[in-house]
Short mmCIF file of C-alpha atoms and ligand atoms in Angstrom, two decimals:
data_model
loop_
_atom_site.label_atom_id
_atom_site.label_comp_id
_atom_site.label_asym_id
_atom_site.label_seq_id
_atom_site.Cartn_x
_atom_site.Cartn_y
_atom_site.Cartn_z
CA MET E 30 108.75 128.43 102.77
CA SER E 31 106.25 125.62 102.77
CA TYR E 32 103.40 127.40 101.59
CA LEU E 33 102.01 124.11 100.21
CA ALA E 34 102.42 122.10 103.40
CA ASP E 35 98.89 122.22 104.81
CA LEU E 36 96.43 121.81 102.19
CA ALA E 37 94.97 118.59 103.15
CA VAL E 38 92.98 117.23 105.94
CA VAL E 39 95.14 114.59 107.82
CA THR E 40 93.57 111.47 108.37
CA ASP E 41 94.58 108.78 111.16
CA PRO E 42 96.62 106.23 109.36
CA LYS E 43 94.95 103.58 111.72
CA GLU E 44 91.54 104.49 110.05
CA GLN E 45 92.78 103.29 106.68
CA ALA E 46 91.93 99.87 105.56
CA LEU E 47 94.92 97.81 104.68
CA ASP E 48 95.16 97.51 100.95
CA THR E 49 97.76 94.99 99.99
CA THR E 50 97.89 95.66 96.28
CA TRP E 51 98.13 99.36 96.23
CA TRP E 52 101.25 99.39 94.38
CA LYS E 53 99.54 97.54 91.45
CA ASP E 54 98.36 100.84 89.99
CA ALA E 55 100.16 103.33 92.22
CA ILE E 56 102.00 106.57 91.06
CA PHE E 57 105.36 106.60 92.72
CA TYR E 58 107.16 109.88 93.11
CA GLN E 59 110.99 109.59 93.00
CA ILE E 60 112.71 111.85 95.42
CA TYR E 61 116.39 112.51 94.77
CA PRO E 62 116.80 113.74 98.38
CA ARG E 63 119.73 116.14 97.57
CA SER E 64 117.88 117.96 95.07
CA PHE E 65 114.18 118.10 96.42
CA SER E 66 114.12 120.55 99.23
CA ASP E 67 116.57 121.85 101.83
CA SER E 68 115.25 122.63 105.16
CA ASN E 69 118.57 123.52 106.97
CA GLY E 70 120.21 126.03 104.65
CA ASP E 71 123.39 123.96 103.64
CA GLY E 72 122.32 123.94 99.98
CA VAL E 73 121.64 120.11 100.01
CA GLY E 74 118.04 118.74 100.30
CA ASP E 75 117.23 116.77 103.16
CA LEU E 76 114.39 114.79 104.92
CA GLY E 77 113.15 118.09 106.68
CA GLY E 78 112.64 119.37 103.07
CA VAL E 79 110.52 116.37 102.10
CA ARG E 80 108.44 116.84 105.23
CA ASP E 81 107.96 120.59 104.29
CA ARG E 82 106.44 119.61 100.73
CA LEU E 83 104.38 116.71 101.62
CA GLY E 84 101.21 119.06 101.04
CA TYR E 85 102.54 119.61 97.56
CA LEU E 86 102.90 115.81 96.94
CA GLU E 87 99.37 115.36 98.06
CA LEU E 88 98.24 118.22 95.67
CA LEU E 89 100.06 116.52 93.04
CA GLY E 90 98.10 113.36 93.80
CA VAL E 91 100.93 110.66 94.03
CA ASP E 92 100.31 107.58 95.96
CA ALA E 93 103.83 106.83 97.14
CA ILE E 94 107.29 108.44 97.36
CA TRP E 95 110.62 106.32 96.65
CA LEU E 96 113.33 108.20 98.39
CA SER E 97 116.67 107.62 96.65
CA PRO E 98 119.27 106.52 99.34
CA VAL E 99 119.13 108.42 102.67
CA MET E 100 121.27 105.97 104.65
CA LYS E 101 124.73 107.02 106.26
CA SER E 102 127.18 107.40 103.40
CA PRO E 103 130.42 109.21 102.58
CA MET E 104 128.29 110.14 99.37
CA ALA E 105 131.07 109.06 96.75
CA ASP E 106 128.13 108.12 94.72
CA HIS E 107 125.52 110.37 96.40
CA GLY E 108 124.07 107.82 98.85
CA TYR E 109 124.64 104.64 96.63
CA ASP E 110 127.45 103.79 98.73
CA VAL E 111 126.16 103.07 102.24
CA SER E 112 128.40 102.93 105.21
CA ASP E 113 125.47 102.14 107.64
CA PRO E 114 122.22 100.68 106.21
CA ARG E 115 120.37 101.33 109.44
CA ALA E 116 121.09 104.83 110.12
CA ILE E 117 120.20 108.16 108.22
CA ASP E 118 122.89 110.24 107.00
CA PRO E 119 123.35 113.49 109.00
CA LEU E 120 123.17 115.41 105.65
CA PHE E 121 119.73 114.38 105.31
CA GLY E 122 118.50 114.36 109.14
CA ASP E 123 118.12 111.44 111.51
CA LEU E 124 115.88 108.60 112.62
CA ASP E 125 113.41 111.01 114.34
CA VAL E 126 113.04 113.00 111.13
CA MET E 127 112.63 109.85 109.19
CA ASP E 128 109.95 108.63 111.66
CA ALA E 129 108.10 111.87 111.52
CA LEU E 130 108.00 111.85 107.73
CA ILE E 131 106.78 108.35 107.78
CA GLU E 132 104.00 109.27 110.08
CA GLU E 133 103.04 112.49 108.35
CA ALA E 134 103.25 110.80 104.87
CA HIS E 135 100.85 108.19 106.10
CA GLY E 136 98.51 110.72 107.49
CA ARG E 137 98.29 112.13 104.13
CA ASP E 138 97.67 108.65 102.61
CA ILE E 139 101.15 108.65 100.93
CA LYS E 140 103.30 105.46 101.15
CA VAL E 141 107.11 105.80 101.94
CA THR E 142 109.41 103.41 100.19
CA MET E 143 113.20 103.63 100.42
CA ASP E 144 116.17 102.69 98.24
CA LEU E 145 118.21 99.77 99.42
CA VAL E 146 121.82 99.12 97.91
CA PRO E 147 122.55 95.36 98.64
CA ASN E 148 124.96 94.74 95.81
CA HIS E 149 127.78 96.83 97.47
CA THR E 150 128.63 98.77 100.61
CA SER E 151 130.81 102.04 100.89
CA ASP E 152 134.49 101.53 101.44
CA GLN E 153 133.87 103.24 104.63
CA HIS E 154 131.58 100.49 106.05
CA PRO E 155 132.87 98.87 109.13
CA TRP E 156 133.04 95.61 107.33
CA PHE E 157 135.28 96.78 104.65
CA ALA E 158 137.65 98.37 107.05
CA ALA E 159 137.81 95.00 108.87
CA ALA E 160 138.31 93.26 105.59
CA LEU E 161 141.25 95.60 104.79
CA ALA E 162 142.76 94.90 108.29
CA SER E 163 142.44 91.01 107.90
CA ALA E 164 144.39 88.48 106.07
CA PRO E 165 143.59 87.00 102.69
CA GLY E 166 141.01 84.06 103.30
CA SER E 167 139.66 85.59 106.55
CA PRO E 168 135.95 85.77 107.31
CA GLU E 169 136.06 89.46 107.17
CA ARG E 170 137.30 89.38 103.55
CA ALA E 171 134.69 86.60 102.61
CA ARG E 172 132.01 89.10 102.86
CA TYR E 173 133.52 90.95 99.93
CA ILE E 174 134.88 89.64 96.71
CA PHE E 175 138.86 89.69 97.13
CA ARG E 176 141.10 87.79 94.70
CA ASP E 177 144.70 87.38 94.32
CA GLY E 178 146.11 89.24 91.27
CA SER E 179 146.92 87.70 88.06
CA GLY E 180 150.52 87.53 86.25
CA PRO E 181 153.71 86.09 87.93
CA ASP E 182 153.62 88.53 90.80
CA GLY E 183 149.90 89.30 91.03
CA SER E 184 150.35 92.70 89.93
CA GLN E 185 147.68 92.54 87.28
CA PRO E 186 143.88 92.50 88.16
CA PRO E 187 142.27 89.17 88.55
CA ASN E 188 140.39 89.63 85.13
CA ASN E 189 139.68 92.28 82.62
CA TRP E 190 136.41 93.55 83.99
CA PRO E 191 135.62 97.21 83.54
CA SER E 192 133.73 99.29 86.14
CA ILE E 193 130.41 100.46 84.87
CA PHE E 194 131.54 104.08 85.92
CA GLY E 195 134.78 103.64 83.81
CA GLY E 196 138.20 102.30 84.58
CA PRO E 197 138.86 98.76 85.89
CA ALA E 198 136.67 96.95 88.44
CA TRP E 199 139.46 95.74 90.52
CA THR E 200 141.26 97.87 92.89
CA ARG E 201 144.64 96.44 94.72
CA VAL E 202 145.05 96.86 98.43
CA ASP E 203 148.03 96.69 100.56
CA SER E 204 148.92 93.61 102.64
CA ALA E 205 149.48 93.91 106.52
CA ASP E 206 153.13 94.51 105.90
CA GLY E 207 152.50 97.34 103.51
CA SER E 208 153.42 95.38 100.41
CA PRO E 209 150.89 95.23 97.47
CA GLY E 210 148.17 92.39 98.34
CA GLN E 211 144.82 91.36 96.94
CA TRP E 212 142.28 92.83 94.66
CA TYR E 213 138.79 93.74 95.55
CA LEU E 214 135.86 93.75 93.02
CA HIS E 215 133.78 96.96 92.59
CA ILE E 216 131.46 96.91 89.57
CA PHE E 217 130.86 100.74 90.14
CA ALA E 218 133.26 103.15 91.89
CA GLN E 219 136.32 102.18 93.84
CA GLU E 220 134.49 103.30 96.96
CA GLN E 221 131.79 100.71 96.36
CA PRO E 222 133.22 97.33 96.99
CA ASP E 223 130.81 94.41 95.78
CA LEU E 224 129.33 92.27 98.47
CA ASN E 225 129.61 88.35 98.19
CA TRP E 226 126.20 87.11 98.20
CA ASP E 227 127.19 83.56 98.87
CA ASN E 228 128.08 84.69 102.41
CA ALA E 229 125.50 84.04 105.05
CA GLU E 230 126.46 87.06 107.14
CA VAL E 231 125.63 89.29 104.18
CA VAL E 232 122.25 87.61 103.51
CA GLU E 233 121.53 87.92 107.39
CA ASP E 234 122.29 91.45 107.47
CA LEU E 235 120.13 92.50 104.74
CA THR E 236 117.27 90.72 106.62
CA THR E 237 118.10 92.69 109.64
CA THR E 238 117.99 95.92 107.56
CA LEU E 239 114.71 95.08 105.99
CA ARG E 240 113.09 94.42 109.29
CA PHE E 241 114.69 97.59 110.86
CA TRP E 242 112.97 99.89 108.37
CA LEU E 243 109.61 97.96 108.09
CA ASP E 244 109.28 97.93 111.73
CA ARG E 245 109.61 101.76 111.53
CA GLY E 246 106.67 101.80 109.14
CA ILE E 247 108.33 101.83 105.79
CA ASP E 248 106.11 100.54 103.00
CA GLY E 249 108.65 99.05 100.51
CA PHE E 250 112.12 99.26 99.12
CA ARG E 251 113.46 99.95 95.73
CA ILE E 252 116.38 97.47 95.22
CA ASP E 253 119.46 98.99 93.50
CA VAL E 254 121.28 96.60 90.94
CA ALA E 255 118.85 93.78 91.69
CA HIS E 256 119.83 91.98 88.57
CA GLY E 257 123.59 92.06 89.50
CA MET E 258 123.76 90.79 93.05
CA ALA E 259 124.87 87.26 92.34
CA LYS E 260 128.39 86.80 90.97
CA PRO E 261 129.09 83.05 90.98
CA ALA E 262 132.58 82.06 91.70
CA GLU E 263 133.39 80.40 88.46
CA LEU E 264 132.37 83.75 86.77
CA LEU E 265 135.10 85.65 88.56
CA ASP E 266 137.76 83.52 86.74
CA MET E 267 136.46 84.69 83.45
CA ASN E 268 137.59 87.54 81.17
CA LEU E 269 134.84 89.44 79.47
CA GLU E 270 134.57 89.60 75.72
CA GLY E 271 133.07 91.78 72.98
CA ASN E 272 129.67 93.32 73.97
CA ALA E 273 130.27 92.71 77.61
CA LEU E 274 133.04 95.11 77.61
CA MET E 275 130.83 97.71 76.13
CA LYS E 276 128.65 97.43 79.15
CA ASN E 277 125.35 96.40 77.73
CA ASP E 278 123.79 94.52 80.70
CA ASP E 279 122.08 91.78 78.70
CA ASP E 280 125.45 90.56 77.07
CA ASP E 281 127.23 91.21 80.28
CA PRO E 282 127.65 87.87 82.29
CA ARG E 283 128.02 89.77 85.48
CA PHE E 284 124.43 90.61 85.48
CA ASP E 285 121.29 88.48 85.67
CA ASN E 286 122.77 85.21 87.04
CA ASP E 287 120.32 82.52 87.97
CA ALA E 288 121.51 82.45 91.46
CA VAL E 289 120.09 86.07 91.94
CA HIS E 290 116.84 84.55 92.45
CA GLU E 291 117.37 82.87 95.58
CA ILE E 292 118.46 86.16 97.02
CA HIS E 293 115.22 87.77 96.07
CA ARG E 294 113.24 84.83 97.39
CA GLY E 295 114.80 85.45 100.73
CA ILE E 296 113.87 89.11 100.49
CA ARG E 297 110.40 88.23 99.64
CA LYS E 298 109.95 85.93 102.68
CA VAL E 299 110.57 88.92 104.90
CA MET E 300 108.46 91.43 103.07
CA ASP E 301 105.43 88.81 103.28
CA GLU E 302 105.58 89.10 107.00
CA TYR E 303 104.47 92.79 106.47
CA PRO E 304 101.44 92.73 104.51
CA GLY E 305 100.94 95.59 102.24
CA THR E 306 104.64 96.20 101.68
CA THR E 307 106.30 96.06 98.22
CA THR E 308 109.76 95.73 96.56
CA ILE E 309 110.71 97.31 93.08
CA GLY E 310 113.85 95.76 91.60
CA GLU E 311 116.11 97.72 89.15
CA ILE E 312 116.27 95.04 86.44
CA TRP E 313 118.08 96.04 83.25
CA VAL E 314 117.12 92.83 81.45
CA GLN E 315 115.82 93.26 78.05
CA ASP E 316 114.98 89.55 77.63
CA ASN E 317 111.25 89.16 78.61
CA ALA E 318 111.42 85.62 79.72
CA ARG E 319 114.23 86.35 82.04
CA PHE E 320 112.81 89.77 83.19
CA GLY E 321 109.56 88.07 84.27
CA ASP E 322 111.65 85.68 86.53
CA TYR E 323 112.21 88.44 88.94
CA ILE E 324 108.71 89.23 89.52
CA ARG E 325 107.26 85.59 90.01
CA PRO E 326 104.93 85.68 93.09
CA ASP E 327 107.69 84.50 95.46
CA GLU E 328 110.22 87.07 94.32
CA LEU E 329 109.92 90.93 93.62
CA HIS E 330 106.56 92.66 93.61
CA LEU E 331 107.57 94.98 90.80
CA GLY E 332 110.50 95.53 88.36
CA PHE E 333 111.60 98.56 86.95
CA ASN E 334 111.26 98.81 83.20
CA PHE E 335 113.33 101.15 81.24
CA ARG E 336 112.11 100.46 77.75
CA LEU E 337 109.59 103.40 77.51
CA ALA E 338 112.58 105.69 78.62
CA GLU E 339 114.76 104.26 76.02
CA ALA E 340 112.35 104.76 73.28
CA ASP E 341 112.52 107.64 70.93
CA PHE E 342 109.39 109.73 70.26
CA ASP E 343 108.48 107.70 67.43
CA ALA E 344 105.20 105.91 67.29
CA ALA E 345 106.61 102.51 66.36
CA ALA E 346 109.39 102.72 68.89
CA ILE E 347 106.87 103.55 71.62
CA ARG E 348 104.48 101.18 70.72
CA ASP E 349 107.16 98.35 70.59
CA ALA E 350 108.33 99.51 74.02
CA VAL E 351 104.82 99.28 75.57
CA THR E 352 104.06 95.80 73.92
CA ASN E 353 107.39 94.62 75.16
CA SER E 354 106.81 95.90 78.61
CA LEU E 355 103.44 94.19 78.79
CA ASP E 356 104.81 90.98 77.43
CA ALA E 357 107.54 90.90 79.93
CA VAL E 358 105.12 90.51 82.79
CA GLU E 359 102.22 88.68 81.14
CA ARG E 360 103.60 85.15 81.83
CA VAL E 361 103.98 85.69 85.42
CA ASP E 362 100.80 87.63 85.84
CA GLY E 363 102.86 90.64 86.87
CA THR E 364 102.24 94.32 87.01
CA PRO E 365 103.79 96.36 84.16
CA THR E 366 105.89 99.50 85.30
CA TRP E 367 106.42 102.80 83.54
CA ALA E 368 108.99 105.50 84.00
CA LEU E 369 110.10 108.24 81.46
CA SER E 370 113.14 109.32 83.59
CA ASN E 371 115.13 108.92 86.70
CA HIS E 372 118.23 110.22 88.40
CA ASP E 373 120.48 108.17 86.15
CA ILE E 374 119.14 109.19 82.52
CA ALA E 375 118.58 112.58 80.79
CA ARG E 376 115.43 114.12 81.45
CA GLU E 377 112.78 113.49 78.90
CA VAL E 378 112.12 117.05 77.77
CA THR E 379 115.79 117.05 76.69
CA ARG E 380 115.66 113.43 75.21
CA TYR E 381 112.79 114.29 73.13
CA GLY E 382 114.64 117.25 71.49
CA GLY E 383 114.55 120.01 74.18
CA GLY E 384 112.87 123.65 74.11
CA ASP E 385 109.23 123.79 73.05
CA ARG E 386 109.27 120.55 71.04
CA GLY E 387 110.77 118.48 73.75
CA THR E 388 108.28 119.97 76.30
CA GLN E 389 105.33 119.25 73.95
CA ARG E 390 106.38 115.66 73.40
CA ALA E 391 106.99 115.19 77.15
CA ARG E 392 103.55 116.43 77.69
CA ALA E 393 102.20 113.71 75.33
CA MET E 394 104.29 111.06 76.79
CA ILE E 395 103.12 111.59 80.38
CA LEU E 396 99.34 111.22 79.05
CA LEU E 397 100.55 107.92 77.26
CA GLU E 398 102.12 106.72 80.19
CA LEU E 399 99.31 107.44 82.68
CA ALA E 400 96.76 105.82 80.37
CA LEU E 401 98.62 102.42 80.56
CA PRO E 402 97.78 99.83 83.08
CA GLY E 403 100.15 99.33 85.93
CA THR E 404 102.58 101.45 88.14
CA VAL E 405 104.04 104.74 87.09
CA PHE E 406 107.19 106.40 88.34
CA VAL E 407 107.64 110.13 88.31
CA TYR E 408 111.12 111.45 88.88
CA ASN E 409 110.99 114.74 90.81
CA GLY E 410 110.94 117.81 88.49
CA ALA E 411 109.49 115.88 85.65
CA GLU E 412 106.09 117.44 86.54
CA LEU E 413 107.69 120.64 86.18
CA GLY E 414 108.98 119.96 82.80
CA LEU E 415 112.56 120.48 83.97
CA PRO E 416 115.21 119.85 81.10
CA ASN E 417 118.65 118.49 81.68
CA VAL E 418 121.16 121.26 82.64
CA ASP E 419 124.54 121.70 80.77
CA LEU E 420 126.79 122.25 83.84
CA PRO E 421 130.24 123.69 83.54
CA ASP E 422 132.98 121.22 84.09
CA ASP E 423 134.00 122.62 87.46
CA VAL E 424 130.85 121.90 89.19
CA LEU E 425 130.29 118.26 88.12
CA GLN E 426 130.17 115.79 91.05
CA ASP E 427 128.99 112.47 89.54
CA PRO E 428 132.00 109.96 90.03
CA VAL E 429 131.34 109.07 86.36
CA TRP E 430 132.93 112.21 85.46
CA GLU E 431 136.28 111.46 87.11
CA ARG E 432 136.32 107.77 86.48
CA SER E 433 135.67 108.10 82.88
CA GLY E 434 138.73 110.33 82.54
CA HIS E 435 136.28 113.21 81.59
CA ALA E 436 135.03 111.17 78.65
CA GLU E 437 131.52 111.02 79.97
CA ARG E 438 130.04 114.09 81.87
CA GLY E 439 127.97 111.66 84.09
CA ARG E 440 124.38 112.29 85.54
CA ASP E 441 124.51 115.60 87.30
CA GLY E 442 122.57 117.33 84.60
CA CYS E 443 119.31 115.65 85.67
CA ARG E 444 119.96 116.14 89.31
CA VAL E 445 119.70 119.97 89.55
CA PRO E 446 117.67 121.05 92.61
CA VAL E 447 113.98 121.41 92.11
CA PRO E 448 112.78 125.25 91.78
CA TRP E 449 109.75 126.02 94.16
CA GLU E 450 109.05 129.61 94.12
CA GLY E 451 110.39 133.09 93.59
CA THR E 452 112.23 134.76 90.56
CA GLU E 453 115.81 133.77 91.07
CA PRO E 454 117.87 130.81 92.18
CA PRO E 455 117.68 129.16 94.68
CA PHE E 456 113.97 129.47 93.99
CA GLY E 457 113.03 128.52 97.50
CA PHE E 458 114.89 125.20 97.31
CA SER E 459 117.24 126.37 99.85
CA SER E 460 117.85 129.49 101.99
CA SER E 461 121.52 129.30 100.77
CA THR E 462 122.32 130.58 97.25
CA ARG E 463 125.38 128.05 97.35
CA THR E 464 123.11 125.02 96.23
CA TRP E 465 125.15 121.77 95.68
CA LEU E 466 124.67 122.33 92.02
CA PRO E 467 123.78 125.58 90.56
CA MET E 468 120.39 126.35 89.34
CA PRO E 469 119.73 128.14 86.01
CA PRO E 470 118.21 131.58 86.36
CA GLU E 471 115.73 130.73 83.42
CA TRP E 472 114.04 128.18 85.79
CA ALA E 473 112.03 131.35 87.11
CA SER E 474 109.27 130.14 84.69
CA ARG E 475 109.19 126.73 85.86
CA THR E 476 108.94 127.00 89.66
CA VAL E 477 105.98 125.32 91.30
CA GLU E 478 104.58 128.61 92.21
CA ALA E 479 104.71 129.98 88.64
CA GLN E 480 103.09 126.68 87.32
CA LEU E 481 100.50 126.10 90.04
CA GLU E 482 97.85 128.40 88.86
CA ASP E 483 98.71 128.39 85.13
CA VAL E 484 96.28 125.97 83.67
CA ASP E 485 98.47 125.41 80.59
CA SER E 486 101.59 124.38 82.67
CA MET E 487 103.16 120.97 82.82
CA LEU E 488 102.24 120.97 86.57
CA SER E 489 98.52 121.39 85.69
CA LEU E 490 98.78 118.61 83.13
CA TYR E 491 100.29 116.38 85.58
CA ARG E 492 97.71 117.25 88.28
CA ALA E 493 94.70 116.99 85.93
CA ALA E 494 95.92 113.72 84.46
CA ILE E 495 96.71 112.03 87.72
CA GLU E 496 93.35 113.19 89.15
CA LEU E 497 91.38 111.69 86.25
CA ARG E 498 93.29 108.49 86.24
CA ALA E 499 92.42 108.07 89.95
CA LEU E 500 88.64 109.00 89.53
CA ARG E 501 87.49 107.81 86.16
CA PRO E 502 86.20 104.09 85.89
CA GLU E 503 87.44 103.96 82.26
CA PHE E 504 91.05 103.53 83.62
CA SER E 505 90.28 99.91 84.59
CA GLY E 506 91.40 96.60 82.99
CA THR E 507 94.88 95.34 82.57
CA GLU E 508 94.52 94.69 78.75
CA VAL E 509 95.68 97.18 76.03
CA ASP E 510 93.92 96.88 72.70
CA TRP E 511 95.53 98.54 69.86
CA TYR E 512 93.49 100.60 67.57
CA GLY E 513 94.24 101.20 63.76
CA SER E 514 96.03 104.65 63.56
CA PRO E 515 97.55 106.69 60.74
CA PRO E 516 101.28 106.16 60.01
CA GLY E 517 103.31 107.75 62.78
CA CYS E 518 100.59 107.67 65.31
CA LEU E 519 99.31 105.29 67.84
CA ALA E 520 95.97 104.56 69.61
CA PHE E 521 95.01 101.98 72.21
CA ARG E 522 91.89 101.31 74.43
CA ARG E 523 91.79 99.91 77.96
CA ARG E 524 88.86 97.52 78.58
CA GLY E 525 87.26 100.02 80.90
CA GLY E 526 86.84 102.40 77.89
CA LEU E 527 89.65 104.89 77.81
CA ILE E 528 91.11 105.68 74.51
CA CYS E 529 94.66 107.21 74.32
CA ALA E 530 95.85 108.57 70.90
CA LEU E 531 99.29 109.88 70.27
CA ASN E 532 100.46 111.94 67.19
CA ALA E 533 104.11 111.47 66.64
CA THR E 534 103.97 112.97 63.14
CA ASP E 535 104.47 116.77 62.02
CA VAL E 536 101.03 117.32 61.01
CA PRO E 537 97.54 117.32 62.92
CA ILE E 538 95.56 113.92 62.57
CA PRO E 539 91.81 113.16 63.12
CA LEU E 540 91.16 111.80 66.70
CA PRO E 541 89.40 108.43 67.18
CA PRO E 542 85.63 108.56 67.88
CA GLY E 543 84.67 109.34 71.49
CA GLU E 544 84.23 112.22 74.08
CA LEU E 545 87.38 114.14 74.66
CA LEU E 546 88.76 113.86 78.33
CA MET E 547 91.92 115.83 77.96
CA ALA E 548 94.74 116.49 75.50
CA SER E 549 98.31 117.46 75.97
CA ALA E 550 98.00 120.41 73.53
CA PRO E 551 94.88 122.40 72.19
CA LEU E 552 93.27 120.72 69.33
CA VAL E 553 93.66 122.25 65.78
CA ASP E 554 90.39 122.28 63.86
CA GLY E 555 89.15 119.60 65.88
CA GLN E 556 92.26 117.45 65.16
CA LEU E 557 95.15 116.14 67.42
CA PRO E 558 98.15 118.37 66.69
CA ALA E 559 101.73 117.12 66.03
CA ASP E 560 103.68 115.97 69.28
CA ALA E 561 100.47 115.60 71.17
CA ALA E 562 98.26 112.96 72.89
CA ALA E 563 94.68 112.86 73.83
CA TRP E 564 92.31 111.01 76.11
CA LEU E 565 88.89 110.03 75.01
CA VAL E 566 86.07 107.82 76.39
C1 NOJ N 609 121.90 102.28 90.26
C2 NOJ N 609 121.56 103.66 90.74
O1 NOJ N 609 120.35 104.08 90.04
C3 NOJ N 609 122.71 104.62 90.39
O2 NOJ N 609 122.48 105.98 90.68
C4 NOJ N 609 123.99 104.03 91.11
O3 NOJ N 609 124.82 104.90 90.78
C5 NOJ N 609 124.27 102.71 90.99
N1 NOJ N 609 123.09 101.73 90.78
C6 NOJ N 609 125.25 102.16 91.86
O4 NOJ N 609 124.59 101.95 93.04
#
């Protein structure tokens, strides 16, 4: 099954010199563990599957993996509802498998980072069970956000906050005598009660969790909802108005409270005891000054930036997104980050129009992204050019589908398992045909096996581009100098000498002067075709 597993010489991790800033230009590969590779035939990906595929990741040339949550979880939100942050969920394996994965990845010079979910726990976490069994005002309830209801008999939620996943953000629980009692806050699903970050035990427990994984050799953490962890008490008395109710994080006072920075400073103190480790915050904050605050030298190392993923395939929009992302980190001398997709948003091939055109544009965009200074995040399957899958209603699993009353289909379409080999589902992903989401038969042409030796495939483009980025000195310098370019196009130059040109028009355009390194599509009469990008030196 793992025909790619043993392609490289394994080096002794102790022989590798400690590089404490590796994350500043790293390529992170995001693994959505359910969907990457299944080693035990239950139709769900697992850590054994990741171990089996390390050879592939080395071949692809990535520097680090980011594992979406693998901790113990009842899976109401596929792992973003953690019931024990210091255990591996049996669905994915156990601590021994995790230890082996860390060791083997390090042997191939691949760092391992994990998702942390500190904003909330699962409703099956022992703390939440203890809170439900305790009286209002108890220390057990103080770890979460419990409030009396409003209205004369407390039968209304404490405020009008919606959940990000649809429906109200408050759920009422029973009192000890069985009568309706207090309400608890859950910004996401009902099974994800928000923690109270003013509570010392909550802070202390995260410190314990950080050390637990760092002591096992983990190289860093992606921090879920990093901009939403602090909810000052006075905020909880407020109703939301206007835009906030439309869930735009910048207009939503539940996010990006000043108090959040103290939490991140606490996290950073622990991280600094482990040189060479890193943190990446999920920070949906558009305001550049406020975004930069998260990556001050004593806070998080990196902040996820979604601006490029939010831009249409339009030269002006892309240029704005790039400039904006660079500006956001400039004041704090931070590292820009780039992502075209992840497990929460539609895949780029689909966003850019789907079919051949969407694929051509996605090819152009990965060249643009890899030409930029900073850290790049590749979501598993993007390197195969996977599109979103239009799944039938009866297989949808994302809690968003139910909570929105079927108004929103949710995120399952970008989470369909990765096709590895063979001509029909499950394409080597699993030995079972009952994969947790069905895989489209037409993905036969998109398997790793089918693409590996096809020089024109998306996978070959990724491999070649990643290799050039690592080897060529022209990819140096943190500045981006814009070139004049025809309308509908853009071009920039790195100080090291790399030039990247992108044609978002419908017609071929002349290339800037220089020697062509590679292009996302064959040139047409020496010109860059529509929906394509090129690198020159
Ligand atoms: C952001 C994660 O990326 C998403 O998948 C999850 O549902 C929410 N946070 C809640 O944890």
